[in-house]
Amino acid sequence: MRFNTLYFQASRRFLTSLAVPKRLPFGVLTGKDVGFFENVVGKANVRTQELDDFNKDWMNWYKGQSKCVLFPSSSEEVSAILKHCHDNKLAVVPQSGNTGLVGGSVPVYDEVILNLRRLNKNYSFDSSSGILQCDAGFILEELDDRLRTEGFMMPLDLGAKGSCLIGGNISTCAGGIRLLRYGNLHANILGLRVVLPDAKGSVVDFGSPLQKDNSGVHMHHMFVGSEGQLGVITGASILSPPAPTSVISAMIGVQSFAGCCAVLRDARRFLGEILSSFEVMDAATMQCLEENEQLHNVLTSSPNFSLLIETSGSEAEHDEAKVQCFLEYLMENEMATDGVLAANKQESAFMWKLRETAPLSITKDGYVYKFDVSLPLNHFYELSDAVKERCGDKVHRVVTYGHMGDGNSHLNITTKEPSFEVENLLYPFVFDWVVAHGGSISAEHGIGQMKRDYASAGKSECIGDLARSMKKVFDPQGILSPYKMIM
Ligand code: FAD
Ligand code: 2HG
Ligand code: ZN
C-alpha cells in the first residue's frame, strides 16, 4: 500500500479564508508500516477503512485524510508505535474522545491517528488520600461513577463527560462547570505517564502519585493543556475531592450584566466555600433553547440573563438555609427579577439540561461561529454587544452562555449557512478585541487548528520561541500533531 503525497489536501468548513500550512515532508504510510503496527497492537486494532468518524471533528468543521487509526492498549504499545513513527518520520495525532471543539483531535493531512480509547485497564484508588491512578483512556463519566461508589468524585465535569477521555481532558486542560470550586486540572494532576515521540519511544513518569513532591522541576504541568504537542499521555495520578452529600441548584433572573456581576460578588460572600458553579445564559440562549429544542426557562420573568448557581456541601439543612437566605436577599434588594430553587434532583437536572443543551441547540440554526474567551468581568458582555452591533442582521443569532464565575464567555454567532461576509466581520475582530481588553482568546477549548493563526496574539515573541524550542526537545522530528498549537 502506498499513498501519493500530492493527493493530500486539508479540508475544512471553518474559517475557509485562512491559509492552511503546506504538508510538511513527513513520510507516507506504507503497507510495511501497517504490518508493523499490526504486529504491535494486533490486526483487529489497526483500522484502514471507514475512517470518517476518526477523521472528522465533533463540529464537523475539519476533515483529515488519515489512512490508518491505531488502538493501542498499553504504554508499551504506544511506545513501540511512536518509536516507529519517529524512525520513519510519520506524523501522528493523538485522539481520545474526539469531542474537542478546535479541530485538535483530527489530522490535518494524512497523520496516523492514535486513538486511546482502549487504554483503560489500570485503575486504583486510595480512599484515605483521595489519590486516583488510572490509564488515560477512561471515559470521564466512568471515572466519576466509579469514584462515587467510594464517596469521591472527579474534580471536573463537562457536557461531553459521557464521551471525552481523561487523557483528552488533561491534554486540553478542560475547564467545565466545577472549576470555580475545585480549580483547573493543574490543581489536581499530581503526576502523568507520558510516551515521547523520540528515538526510544521513551516512557516517562513525570511528577508522582504524591500530594507533595518538590524533588524536581514540576514537568508534568507542561503536558496539561499542551494538546498533544509534546508527548502522549497514557496514565495519570489525580487528586479527587470527596463527593458532596448536599447539592443545591437554583436559577436567578437578572436584567443587566452589571446586575449579574453584583449577584456573583454577593454569591461569593453569602455562599462562600459551598459555591461550586456560577453559569450564565443570556436571553438569546433561552430563545434558541425554546425554538430549537422546545425547552422552556424555569424563570417566568423573561429576564435578560438567567444565572444557574450550584452549591456543594456536606450539611443539607445548613446549605439550604444559606441559599434560601441568599435568594431572599436578592429579591429584597431588587437584584433579581425572580429566582427558583430546585426542589429535587429532577428539577436540578432540568436546570442543568438547559445549560448543557445550549451547545447542541445552536448547531440547529445551521452554522456556528464559536468563541471561547476569558475576559475581565467588566468586559465580559461588552464583547457580545460589540459583536451584535457589528454583525447586525447579517447573522441569525448572537448567543452568549458560559462559566461566568470563571470569567469564561462562550460567545456563539449563528447563521443559516457559512458566510464569508460574517467570517470577515468576526475574524480577527473578536480576537483583537479580546486581547485589547485584557482577555485570552482561548479560555478552555484550546488552540487546535481553529486558532492556530492567532495563537501568538497578545504574547511576546519569546514565548513562541521557547515553546518551539521545548517541542524540539520532546519531539525532535516534529511528528506529533503538526500544523497546530506550536508552529
Ligand atoms: P479529544 O477531542 O480527542 O482531544 C483533544 C486534544 O487533546 C487534541 O489536540 C488531541 O490531539 C489531544 N489529546 C487527546 N488525548 C491525548 C493524550 N492522551 N495525550 C496527548 N494528547 C492528547 N471543554 C471544556 O473545557 N469545558 C466544557 O465545559 C466543555 N463542554 C463541552 C460540551 C460539549 C457538548 C462538547 C462536544 C465539548 C465540550 N468541551 C468542553 C470540549 C471537549 O469536550 C474538551 O476539550 C475535552 O477535554 C476533550 O476531551 P476528548 O477526550 O474528547 O479529547
Ligand atoms: C460548554 O461550556 C462547552 O457548554 C461548550 O464548553 C461551549 O458551545 C460552546 O461554545
Ligand atoms: Zn465551557
JSON list of N, CA, C and O in Angstrom, two decimals, residues 3-12 18-28 51 54-56 62-68 91-93 103 106-113 449 452 481-484 487:
[
{"chain": "A", "resi": 3, "resn": "PHE", "atom": "N", "xyz": [0.49, 5.65, -0.60]},
{"chain": "A", "resi": 3, "resn": "PHE", "atom": "CA", "xyz": [-0.42, 6.75, -0.89]},
{"chain": "A", "resi": 3, "resn": "PHE", "atom": "C", "xyz": [0.38, 7.93, -1.39]},
{"chain": "A", "resi": 3, "resn": "PHE", "atom": "O", "xyz": [1.45, 8.25, -0.87]},
{"chain": "A", "resi": 4, "resn": "ASN", "atom": "N", "xyz": [-0.13, 8.57, -2.41]},
{"chain": "A", "resi": 4, "resn": "ASN", "atom": "CA", "xyz": [0.59, 9.66, -3.05]},
{"chain": "A", "resi": 4, "resn": "ASN", "atom": "C", "xyz": [0.47, 10.97, -2.26]},
{"chain": "A", "resi": 4, "resn": "ASN", "atom": "O", "xyz": [-0.61, 11.45, -1.98]},
{"chain": "A", "resi": 5, "resn": "THR", "atom": "N", "xyz": [1.62, 11.54, -1.92]},
{"chain": "A", "resi": 5, "resn": "THR", "atom": "CA", "xyz": [1.64, 12.77, -1.13]},
{"chain": "A", "resi": 5, "resn": "THR", "atom": "C", "xyz": [0.86, 13.89, -1.80]},
{"chain": "A", "resi": 5, "resn": "THR", "atom": "O", "xyz": [0.16, 14.65, -1.16]},
{"chain": "A", "resi": 6, "resn": "LEU", "atom": "N", "xyz": [1.00, 14.00, -3.12]},
{"chain": "A", "resi": 6, "resn": "LEU", "atom": "CA", "xyz": [0.39, 15.12, -3.84]},
{"chain": "A", "resi": 6, "resn": "LEU", "atom": "C", "xyz": [-1.13, 15.14, -3.69]},
{"chain": "A", "resi": 6, "resn": "LEU", "atom": "O", "xyz": [-1.77, 16.15, -3.82]},
{"chain": "A", "resi": 7, "resn": "TYR", "atom": "N", "xyz": [-1.67, 13.98, -3.39]},
{"chain": "A", "resi": 7, "resn": "TYR", "atom": "CA", "xyz": [-3.11, 13.85, -3.30]},
{"chain": "A", "resi": 7, "resn": "TYR", "atom": "C", "xyz": [-3.68, 14.56, -2.07]},
{"chain": "A", "resi": 7, "resn": "TYR", "atom": "O", "xyz": [-4.82, 15.00, -2.06]},
{"chain": "A", "resi": 8, "resn": "PHE", "atom": "N", "xyz": [-2.85, 14.71, -1.05]},
{"chain": "A", "resi": 8, "resn": "PHE", "atom": "CA", "xyz": [-3.37, 15.20, 0.22]},
{"chain": "A", "resi": 8, "resn": "PHE", "atom": "C", "xyz": [-3.70, 16.67, 0.18]},
{"chain": "A", "resi": 8, "resn": "PHE", "atom": "O", "xyz": [-2.91, 17.50, -0.22]},
{"chain": "A", "resi": 9, "resn": "GLN", "atom": "N", "xyz": [-4.90, 16.97, 0.64]},
{"chain": "A", "resi": 9, "resn": "GLN", "atom": "CA", "xyz": [-5.35, 18.35, 0.69]},
{"chain": "A", "resi": 9, "resn": "GLN", "atom": "C", "xyz": [-6.16, 18.50, 1.97]},
{"chain": "A", "resi": 9, "resn": "GLN", "atom": "O", "xyz": [-7.08, 17.72, 2.21]},
{"chain": "A", "resi": 10, "resn": "ALA", "atom": "N", "xyz": [-5.78, 19.49, 2.80]},
{"chain": "A", "resi": 10, "resn": "ALA", "atom": "CA", "xyz": [-6.54, 19.66, 4.05]},
{"chain": "A", "resi": 10, "resn": "ALA", "atom": "C", "xyz": [-7.93, 20.16, 3.71]},
{"chain": "A", "resi": 10, "resn": "ALA", "atom": "O", "xyz": [-8.10, 21.01, 2.86]},
{"chain": "A", "resi": 11, "resn": "SER", "atom": "N", "xyz": [-8.92, 19.60, 4.38]},
{"chain": "A", "resi": 11, "resn": "SER", "atom": "CA", "xyz": [-10.27, 20.06, 4.09]},
{"chain": "A", "resi": 11, "resn": "SER", "atom": "C", "xyz": [-10.94, 20.56, 5.35]},
{"chain": "A", "resi": 11, "resn": "SER", "atom": "O", "xyz": [-10.81, 20.00, 6.42]},
{"chain": "A", "resi": 12, "resn": "ARG", "atom": "N", "xyz": [-11.63, 21.70, 5.26]},
{"chain": "A", "resi": 12, "resn": "ARG", "atom": "CA", "xyz": [-12.33, 22.23, 6.42]},
{"chain": "A", "resi": 12, "resn": "ARG", "atom": "C", "xyz": [-13.47, 23.12, 5.96]},
{"chain": "A", "resi": 12, "resn": "ARG", "atom": "O", "xyz": [-13.45, 23.65, 4.86]},
{"chain": "A", "resi": 18, "resn": "LEU", "atom": "N", "xyz": [-8.75, 31.44, 5.76]},
{"chain": "A", "resi": 18, "resn": "LEU", "atom": "CA", "xyz": [-7.39, 31.38, 6.28]},
{"chain": "A", "resi": 18, "resn": "LEU", "atom": "C", "xyz": [-6.56, 30.34, 5.53]},
{"chain": "A", "resi": 18, "resn": "LEU", "atom": "O", "xyz": [-7.07, 29.30, 5.13]},
{"chain": "A", "resi": 19, "resn": "ALA", "atom": "N", "xyz": [-5.26, 30.65, 5.40]},
{"chain": "A", "resi": 19, "resn": "ALA", "atom": "CA", "xyz": [-4.37, 29.72, 4.69]},
{"chain": "A", "resi": 19, "resn": "ALA", "atom": "C", "xyz": [-4.12, 28.48, 5.55]},
{"chain": "A", "resi": 19, "resn": "ALA", "atom": "O", "xyz": [-4.02, 28.58, 6.77]},
{"chain": "A", "resi": 20, "resn": "VAL", "atom": "N", "xyz": [-4.05, 27.33, 4.90]},
{"chain": "A", "resi": 20, "resn": "VAL", "atom": "CA", "xyz": [-3.68, 26.09, 5.62]},
{"chain": "A", "resi": 20, "resn": "VAL", "atom": "C", "xyz": [-2.19, 25.88, 5.36]},
{"chain": "A", "resi": 20, "resn": "VAL", "atom": "O", "xyz": [-1.75, 26.01, 4.22]},
{"chain": "A", "resi": 21, "resn": "PRO", "atom": "N", "xyz": [-1.41, 25.58, 6.41]},
{"chain": "A", "resi": 21, "resn": "PRO", "atom": "CA", "xyz": [0.01, 25.35, 6.16]},
{"chain": "A", "resi": 21, "resn": "PRO", "atom": "C", "xyz": [0.21, 24.19, 5.19]},
{"chain": "A", "resi": 21, "resn": "PRO", "atom": "O", "xyz": [-0.59, 23.27, 5.16]},
{"chain": "A", "resi": 22, "resn": "LYS", "atom": "N", "xyz": [1.29, 24.28, 4.43]},
{"chain": "A", "resi": 22, "resn": "LYS", "atom": "CA", "xyz": [1.60, 23.19, 3.46]},
{"chain": "A", "resi": 22, "resn": "LYS", "atom": "C", "xyz": [1.90, 21.91, 4.21]},
{"chain": "A", "resi": 22, "resn": "LYS", "atom": "O", "xyz": [2.44, 21.94, 5.31]},
{"chain": "A", "resi": 23, "resn": "ARG", "atom": "N", "xyz": [1.63, 20.77, 3.56]},
{"chain": "A", "resi": 23, "resn": "ARG", "atom": "CA", "xyz": [2.00, 19.50, 4.17]},
{"chain": "A", "resi": 23, "resn": "ARG", "atom": "C", "xyz": [3.53, 19.47, 4.31]},
{"chain": "A", "resi": 23, "resn": "ARG", "atom": "O", "xyz": [4.25, 19.77, 3.35]},
{"chain": "A", "resi": 24, "resn": "LEU", "atom": "N", "xyz": [4.00, 19.11, 5.48]},
{"chain": "A", "resi": 24, "resn": "LEU", "atom": "CA", "xyz": [5.45, 19.05, 5.71]},
{"chain": "A", "resi": 24, "resn": "LEU", "atom": "C", "xyz": [6.00, 17.73, 5.16]},
{"chain": "A", "resi": 24, "resn": "LEU", "atom": "O", "xyz": [5.23, 16.78, 4.96]},
{"chain": "A", "resi": 25, "resn": "PRO", "atom": "N", "xyz": [7.32, 17.67, 4.98]},
{"chain": "A", "resi": 25, "resn": "PRO", "atom": "CA", "xyz": [7.87, 16.45, 4.33]},
{"chain": "A", "resi": 25, "resn": "PRO", "atom": "C", "xyz": [7.92, 15.24, 5.27]},
{"chain": "A", "resi": 25, "resn": "PRO", "atom": "O", "xyz": [8.99, 14.69, 5.55]},
{"chain": "A", "resi": 26, "resn": "PHE", "atom": "N", "xyz": [6.79, 14.85, 5.78]},
{"chain": "A", "resi": 26, "resn": "PHE", "atom": "CA", "xyz": [6.72, 13.64, 6.60]},
{"chain": "A", "resi": 26, "resn": "PHE", "atom": "C", "xyz": [6.65, 12.43, 5.68]},
{"chain": "A", "resi": 26, "resn": "PHE", "atom": "O", "xyz": [6.35, 12.55, 4.48]},
{"chain": "A", "resi": 27, "resn": "GLY", "atom": "N", "xyz": [6.88, 11.27, 6.26]},
{"chain": "A", "resi": 27, "resn": "GLY", "atom": "CA", "xyz": [6.78, 10.04, 5.49]},
{"chain": "A", "resi": 27, "resn": "GLY", "atom": "C", "xyz": [5.34, 9.78, 5.09]},
{"chain": "A", "resi": 27, "resn": "GLY", "atom": "O", "xyz": [4.41, 10.41, 5.60]},
{"chain": "A", "resi": 28, "resn": "VAL", "atom": "N", "xyz": [5.18, 8.86, 4.16]},
{"chain": "A", "resi": 28, "resn": "VAL", "atom": "CA", "xyz": [3.83, 8.47, 3.72]},
{"chain": "A", "resi": 28, "resn": "VAL", "atom": "C", "xyz": [3.65, 7.00, 4.11]},
{"chain": "A", "resi": 28, "resn": "VAL", "atom": "O", "xyz": [4.54, 6.18, 3.90]},
{"chain": "A", "resi": 51, "resn": "LEU", "atom": "N", "xyz": [-12.97, 5.33, 7.96]},
{"chain": "A", "resi": 51, "resn": "LEU", "atom": "CA", "xyz": [-12.29, 6.14, 8.98]},
{"chain": "A", "resi": 51, "resn": "LEU", "atom": "C", "xyz": [-12.93, 7.51, 9.20]},
{"chain": "A", "resi": 51, "resn": "LEU", "atom": "O", "xyz": [-12.40, 8.32, 9.96]},
{"chain": "A", "resi": 54, "resn": "PHE", "atom": "N", "xyz": [-13.26, 9.12, 12.60]},
{"chain": "A", "resi": 54, "resn": "PHE", "atom": "CA", "xyz": [-12.00, 9.47, 13.26]},
{"chain": "A", "resi": 54, "resn": "PHE", "atom": "C", "xyz": [-11.33, 10.66, 12.57]},
{"chain": "A", "resi": 54, "resn": "PHE", "atom": "O", "xyz": [-10.60, 11.41, 13.18]},
{"chain": "A", "resi": 55, "resn": "ASN", "atom": "N", "xyz": [-11.61, 10.81, 11.28]},
{"chain": "A", "resi": 55, "resn": "ASN", "atom": "CA", "xyz": [-11.03, 11.92, 10.52]},
{"chain": "A", "resi": 55, "resn": "ASN", "atom": "C", "xyz": [-11.77, 13.23, 10.74]},
{"chain": "A", "resi": 55, "resn": "ASN", "atom": "O", "xyz": [-11.23, 14.30, 10.48]},
{"chain": "A", "resi": 56, "resn": "LYS", "atom": "N", "xyz": [-13.05, 13.13, 11.19]},
{"chain": "A", "resi": 56, "resn": "LYS", "atom": "CA", "xyz": [-13.88, 14.34, 11.34]},
{"chain": "A", "resi": 56, "resn": "LYS", "atom": "C", "xyz": [-13.98, 14.75, 12.80]},
{"chain": "A", "resi": 56, "resn": "LYS", "atom": "O", "xyz": [-14.06, 13.90, 13.68]},
{"chain": "A", "resi": 62, "resn": "TYR", "atom": "N", "xyz": [-13.76, 20.10, 10.41]},
{"chain": "A", "resi": 62, "resn": "TYR", "atom": "CA", "xyz": [-12.47, 19.71, 9.83]},
{"chain": "A", "resi": 62, "resn": "TYR", "atom": "C", "xyz": [-12.52, 18.24, 9.44]},
{"chain": "A", "resi": 62, "resn": "TYR", "atom": "O", "xyz": [-13.07, 17.42, 10.19]},
{"chain": "A", "resi": 63, "resn": "LYS", "atom": "N", "xyz": [-11.91, 17.93, 8.31]},
{"chain": "A", "resi": 63, "resn": "LYS", "atom": "CA", "xyz": [-11.84, 16.52, 7.91]},
{"chain": "A", "resi": 63, "resn": "LYS", "atom": "C", "xyz": [-10.44, 16.22, 7.40]},
{"chain": "A", "resi": 63, "resn": "LYS", "atom": "O", "xyz": [-9.99, 16.80, 6.42]},
{"chain": "A", "resi": 64, "resn": "GLY", "atom": "N", "xyz": [-9.76, 15.34, 8.11]},
{"chain": "A", "resi": 64, "resn": "GLY", "atom": "CA", "xyz": [-8.43, 14.92, 7.68]},
{"chain": "A", "resi": 64, "resn": "GLY", "atom": "C", "xyz": [-8.54, 13.74, 6.74]},
{"chain": "A", "resi": 64, "resn": "GLY", "atom": "O", "xyz": [-9.63, 13.27, 6.42]},
{"chain": "A", "resi": 65, "resn": "GLN", "atom": "N", "xyz": [-7.38, 13.25, 6.30]},
{"chain": "A", "resi": 65, "resn": "GLN", "atom": "CA", "xyz": [-7.37, 12.13, 5.35]},
{"chain": "A", "resi": 65, "resn": "GLN", "atom": "C", "xyz": [-6.46, 11.02, 5.82]},
{"chain": "A", "resi": 65, "resn": "GLN", "atom": "O", "xyz": [-5.74, 10.43, 5.02]},
{"chain": "A", "resi": 66, "resn": "SER", "atom": "N", "xyz": [-6.50, 10.76, 7.12]},
{"chain": "A", "resi": 66, "resn": "SER", "atom": "CA", "xyz": [-5.68, 9.67, 7.63]},
{"chain": "A", "resi": 66, "resn": "SER", "atom": "C", "xyz": [-6.12, 8.37, 6.98]},
{"chain": "A", "resi": 66, "resn": "SER", "atom": "O", "xyz": [-7.30, 8.16, 6.72]},
{"chain": "A", "resi": 67, "resn": "LYS", "atom": "N", "xyz": [-5.14, 7.51, 6.76]},
{"chain": "A", "resi": 67, "resn": "LYS", "atom": "CA", "xyz": [-5.46, 6.20, 6.17]},
{"chain": "A", "resi": 67, "resn": "LYS", "atom": "C", "xyz": [-5.36, 5.11, 7.22]},
{"chain": "A", "resi": 67, "resn": "LYS", "atom": "O", "xyz": [-5.47, 3.93, 6.91]},
{"chain": "A", "resi": 68, "resn": "CYS", "atom": "N", "xyz": [-5.11, 5.52, 8.47]},
{"chain": "A", "resi": 68, "resn": "CYS", "atom": "CA", "xyz": [-4.85, 4.48, 9.45]},
{"chain": "A", "resi": 68, "resn": "CYS", "atom": "C", "xyz": [-5.14, 4.97, 10.88]},
{"chain": "A", "resi": 68, "resn": "CYS", "atom": "O", "xyz": [-4.65, 6.02, 11.29]},
{"chain": "A", "resi": 91, "resn": "ALA", "atom": "N", "xyz": [3.93, 11.34, 10.70]},
{"chain": "A", "resi": 91, "resn": "ALA", "atom": "CA", "xyz": [3.22, 12.24, 11.62]},
{"chain": "A", "resi": 91, "resn": "ALA", "atom": "C", "xyz": [2.06, 11.51, 12.29]},
{"chain": "A", "resi": 91, "resn": "ALA", "atom": "O", "xyz": [1.45, 10.62, 11.70]},
{"chain": "A", "resi": 92, "resn": "VAL", "atom": "N", "xyz": [1.77, 11.92, 13.54]},
{"chain": "A", "resi": 92, "resn": "VAL", "atom": "CA", "xyz": [0.78, 11.21, 14.37]},
{"chain": "A", "resi": 92, "resn": "VAL", "atom": "C", "xyz": [-0.12, 12.22, 15.07]},
{"chain": "A", "resi": 92, "resn": "VAL", "atom": "O", "xyz": [0.37, 13.25, 15.54]},
{"chain": "A", "resi": 93, "resn": "VAL", "atom": "N", "xyz": [-1.40, 11.92, 15.18]},
{"chain": "A", "resi": 93, "resn": "VAL", "atom": "CA", "xyz": [-2.26, 12.77, 16.00]},
{"chain": "A", "resi": 93, "resn": "VAL", "atom": "C", "xyz": [-2.91, 11.93, 17.10]},
{"chain": "A", "resi": 93, "resn": "VAL", "atom": "O", "xyz": [-3.58, 10.94, 16.81]},
{"chain": "A", "resi": 103, "resn": "GLY", "atom": "N", "xyz": [-10.67, 21.44, 16.52]},
{"chain": "A", "resi": 103, "resn": "GLY", "atom": "CA", "xyz": [-10.03, 20.66, 15.45]},
{"chain": "A", "resi": 103, "resn": "GLY", "atom": "C", "xyz": [-8.67, 20.10, 15.81]},
{"chain": "A", "resi": 103, "resn": "GLY", "atom": "O", "xyz": [-7.88, 19.75, 14.92]},
{"chain": "A", "resi": 106, "resn": "VAL", "atom": "N", "xyz": [-8.14, 15.79, 15.25]},
{"chain": "A", "resi": 106, "resn": "VAL", "atom": "CA", "xyz": [-8.20, 15.12, 13.95]},
{"chain": "A", "resi": 106, "resn": "VAL", "atom": "C", "xyz": [-7.00, 15.54, 13.09]},
{"chain": "A", "resi": 106, "resn": "VAL", "atom": "O", "xyz": [-6.43, 16.61, 13.30]},
{"chain": "A", "resi": 107, "resn": "PRO", "atom": "N", "xyz": [-6.63, 14.68, 12.14]},
{"chain": "A", "resi": 107, "resn": "PRO", "atom": "CA", "xyz": [-5.46, 15.02, 11.32]},
{"chain": "A", "resi": 107, "resn": "PRO", "atom": "C", "xyz": [-5.76, 16.20, 10.40]},
{"chain": "A", "resi": 107, "resn": "PRO", "atom": "O", "xyz": [-6.92, 16.43, 10.04]},
{"chain": "A", "resi": 108, "resn": "VAL", "atom": "N", "xyz": [-4.72, 16.93, 10.03]},
{"chain": "A", "resi": 108, "resn": "VAL", "atom": "CA", "xyz": [-4.87, 18.00, 9.05]},
{"chain": "A", "resi": 108, "resn": "VAL", "atom": "C", "xyz": [-4.69, 17.38, 7.65]},
{"chain": "A", "resi": 108, "resn": "VAL", "atom": "O", "xyz": [-5.44, 17.66, 6.73]},
{"chain": "A", "resi": 109, "resn": "TYR", "atom": "N", "xyz": [-3.68, 16.52, 7.53]},
{"chain": "A", "resi": 109, "resn": "TYR", "atom": "CA", "xyz": [-3.45, 15.80, 6.28]},
{"chain": "A", "resi": 109, "resn": "TYR", "atom": "C", "xyz": [-3.63, 14.30, 6.56]},
{"chain": "A", "resi": 109, "resn": "TYR", "atom": "O", "xyz": [-4.71, 13.90, 6.97]},
{"chain": "A", "resi": 110, "resn": "ASP", "atom": "N", "xyz": [-2.57, 13.54, 6.42]},
{"chain": "A", "resi": 110, "resn": "ASP", "atom": "CA", "xyz": [-2.67, 12.08, 6.50]},
{"chain": "A", "resi": 110, "resn": "ASP", "atom": "C", "xyz": [-2.02, 11.53, 7.75]},
{"chain": "A", "resi": 110, "resn": "ASP", "atom": "O", "xyz": [-1.58, 10.37, 7.77]},
{"chain": "A", "resi": 111, "resn": "GLU", "atom": "N", "xyz": [-1.97, 12.33, 8.84]},
{"chain": "A", "resi": 111, "resn": "GLU", "atom": "CA", "xyz": [-1.34, 11.84, 10.06]},
{"chain": "A", "resi": 111, "resn": "GLU", "atom": "C", "xyz": [-1.99, 10.52, 10.52]},
{"chain": "A", "resi": 111, "resn": "GLU", "atom": "O", "xyz": [-3.22, 10.37, 10.44]},
{"chain": "A", "resi": 112, "resn": "VAL", "atom": "N", "xyz": [-1.17, 9.65, 11.06]},
{"chain": "A", "resi": 112, "resn": "VAL", "atom": "CA", "xyz": [-1.69, 8.41, 11.66]},
{"chain": "A", "resi": 112, "resn": "VAL", "atom": "C", "xyz": [-2.48, 8.81, 12.91]},
{"chain": "A", "resi": 112, "resn": "VAL", "atom": "O", "xyz": [-2.02, 9.63, 13.71]},
{"chain": "A", "resi": 113, "resn": "ILE", "atom": "N", "xyz": [-3.67, 8.25, 13.08]},
{"chain": "A", "resi": 113, "resn": "ILE", "atom": "CA", "xyz": [-4.48, 8.59, 14.27]},
{"chain": "A", "resi": 113, "resn": "ILE", "atom": "C", "xyz": [-4.20, 7.56, 15.36]},
{"chain": "A", "resi": 113, "resn": "ILE", "atom": "O", "xyz": [-4.34, 6.35, 15.15]},
{"chain": "A", "resi": 449, "resn": "GLN", "atom": "N", "xyz": [-6.61, 23.53, 15.41]},
{"chain": "A", "resi": 449, "resn": "GLN", "atom": "CA", "xyz": [-6.44, 24.11, 14.07]},
{"chain": "A", "resi": 449, "resn": "GLN", "atom": "C", "xyz": [-7.13, 25.47, 13.99]},
{"chain": "A", "resi": 449, "resn": "GLN", "atom": "O", "xyz": [-6.73, 26.35, 13.25]},
{"chain": "A", "resi": 452, "resn": "ARG", "atom": "N", "xyz": [-4.98, 28.47, 15.37]},
{"chain": "A", "resi": 452, "resn": "ARG", "atom": "CA", "xyz": [-3.54, 28.39, 15.09]},
{"chain": "A", "resi": 452, "resn": "ARG", "atom": "C", "xyz": [-2.96, 29.75, 14.69]},
{"chain": "A", "resi": 452, "resn": "ARG", "atom": "O", "xyz": [-1.94, 30.19, 15.22]},
{"chain": "A", "resi": 481, "resn": "SER", "atom": "N", "xyz": [1.21, 15.79, 16.19]},
{"chain": "A", "resi": 481, "resn": "SER", "atom": "CA", "xyz": [0.17, 16.79, 15.94]},
{"chain": "A", "resi": 481, "resn": "SER", "atom": "C", "xyz": [0.70, 18.05, 15.25]},
{"chain": "A", "resi": 481, "resn": "SER", "atom": "O", "xyz": [0.56, 19.16, 15.78]},
{"chain": "A", "resi": 482, "resn": "PRO", "atom": "N", "xyz": [1.30, 17.88, 14.07]},
{"chain": "A", "resi": 482, "resn": "PRO", "atom": "CA", "xyz": [1.82, 19.06, 13.38]},
{"chain": "A", "resi": 482, "resn": "PRO", "atom": "C", "xyz": [0.70, 19.99, 12.92]},
{"chain": "A", "resi": 482, "resn": "PRO", "atom": "O", "xyz": [-0.47, 19.59, 12.89]},
{"chain": "A", "resi": 483, "resn": "TYR", "atom": "N", "xyz": [1.06, 21.22, 12.55]},
{"chain": "A", "resi": 483, "resn": "TYR", "atom": "CA", "xyz": [0.16, 22.26, 12.00]},
{"chain": "A", "resi": 483, "resn": "TYR", "atom": "C", "xyz": [-0.82, 22.79, 13.03]},
{"chain": "A", "resi": 483, "resn": "TYR", "atom": "O", "xyz": [-1.89, 23.28, 12.68]},
{"chain": "A", "resi": 484, "resn": "LYS", "atom": "N", "xyz": [-0.50, 22.65, 14.33]},
{"chain": "A", "resi": 484, "resn": "LYS", "atom": "CA", "xyz": [-1.48, 23.09, 15.33]},
{"chain": "A", "resi": 484, "resn": "LYS", "atom": "C", "xyz": [-0.86, 24.08, 16.31]},
{"chain": "A", "resi": 484, "resn": "LYS", "atom": "O", "xyz": [-0.19, 25.02, 15.90]},
{"chain": "A", "resi": 487, "resn": "MET", "atom": "N", "xyz": [3.74, 26.15, 16.26]},
{"chain": "A", "resi": 487, "resn": "MET", "atom": "CA", "xyz": [4.11, 26.14, 14.82]},
{"chain": "A", "resi": 487, "resn": "MET", "atom": "C", "xyz": [5.48, 26.77, 14.64]},
{"chain": "A", "resi": 487, "resn": "MET", "atom": "O", "xyz": [5.81, 27.73, 15.28]}
]
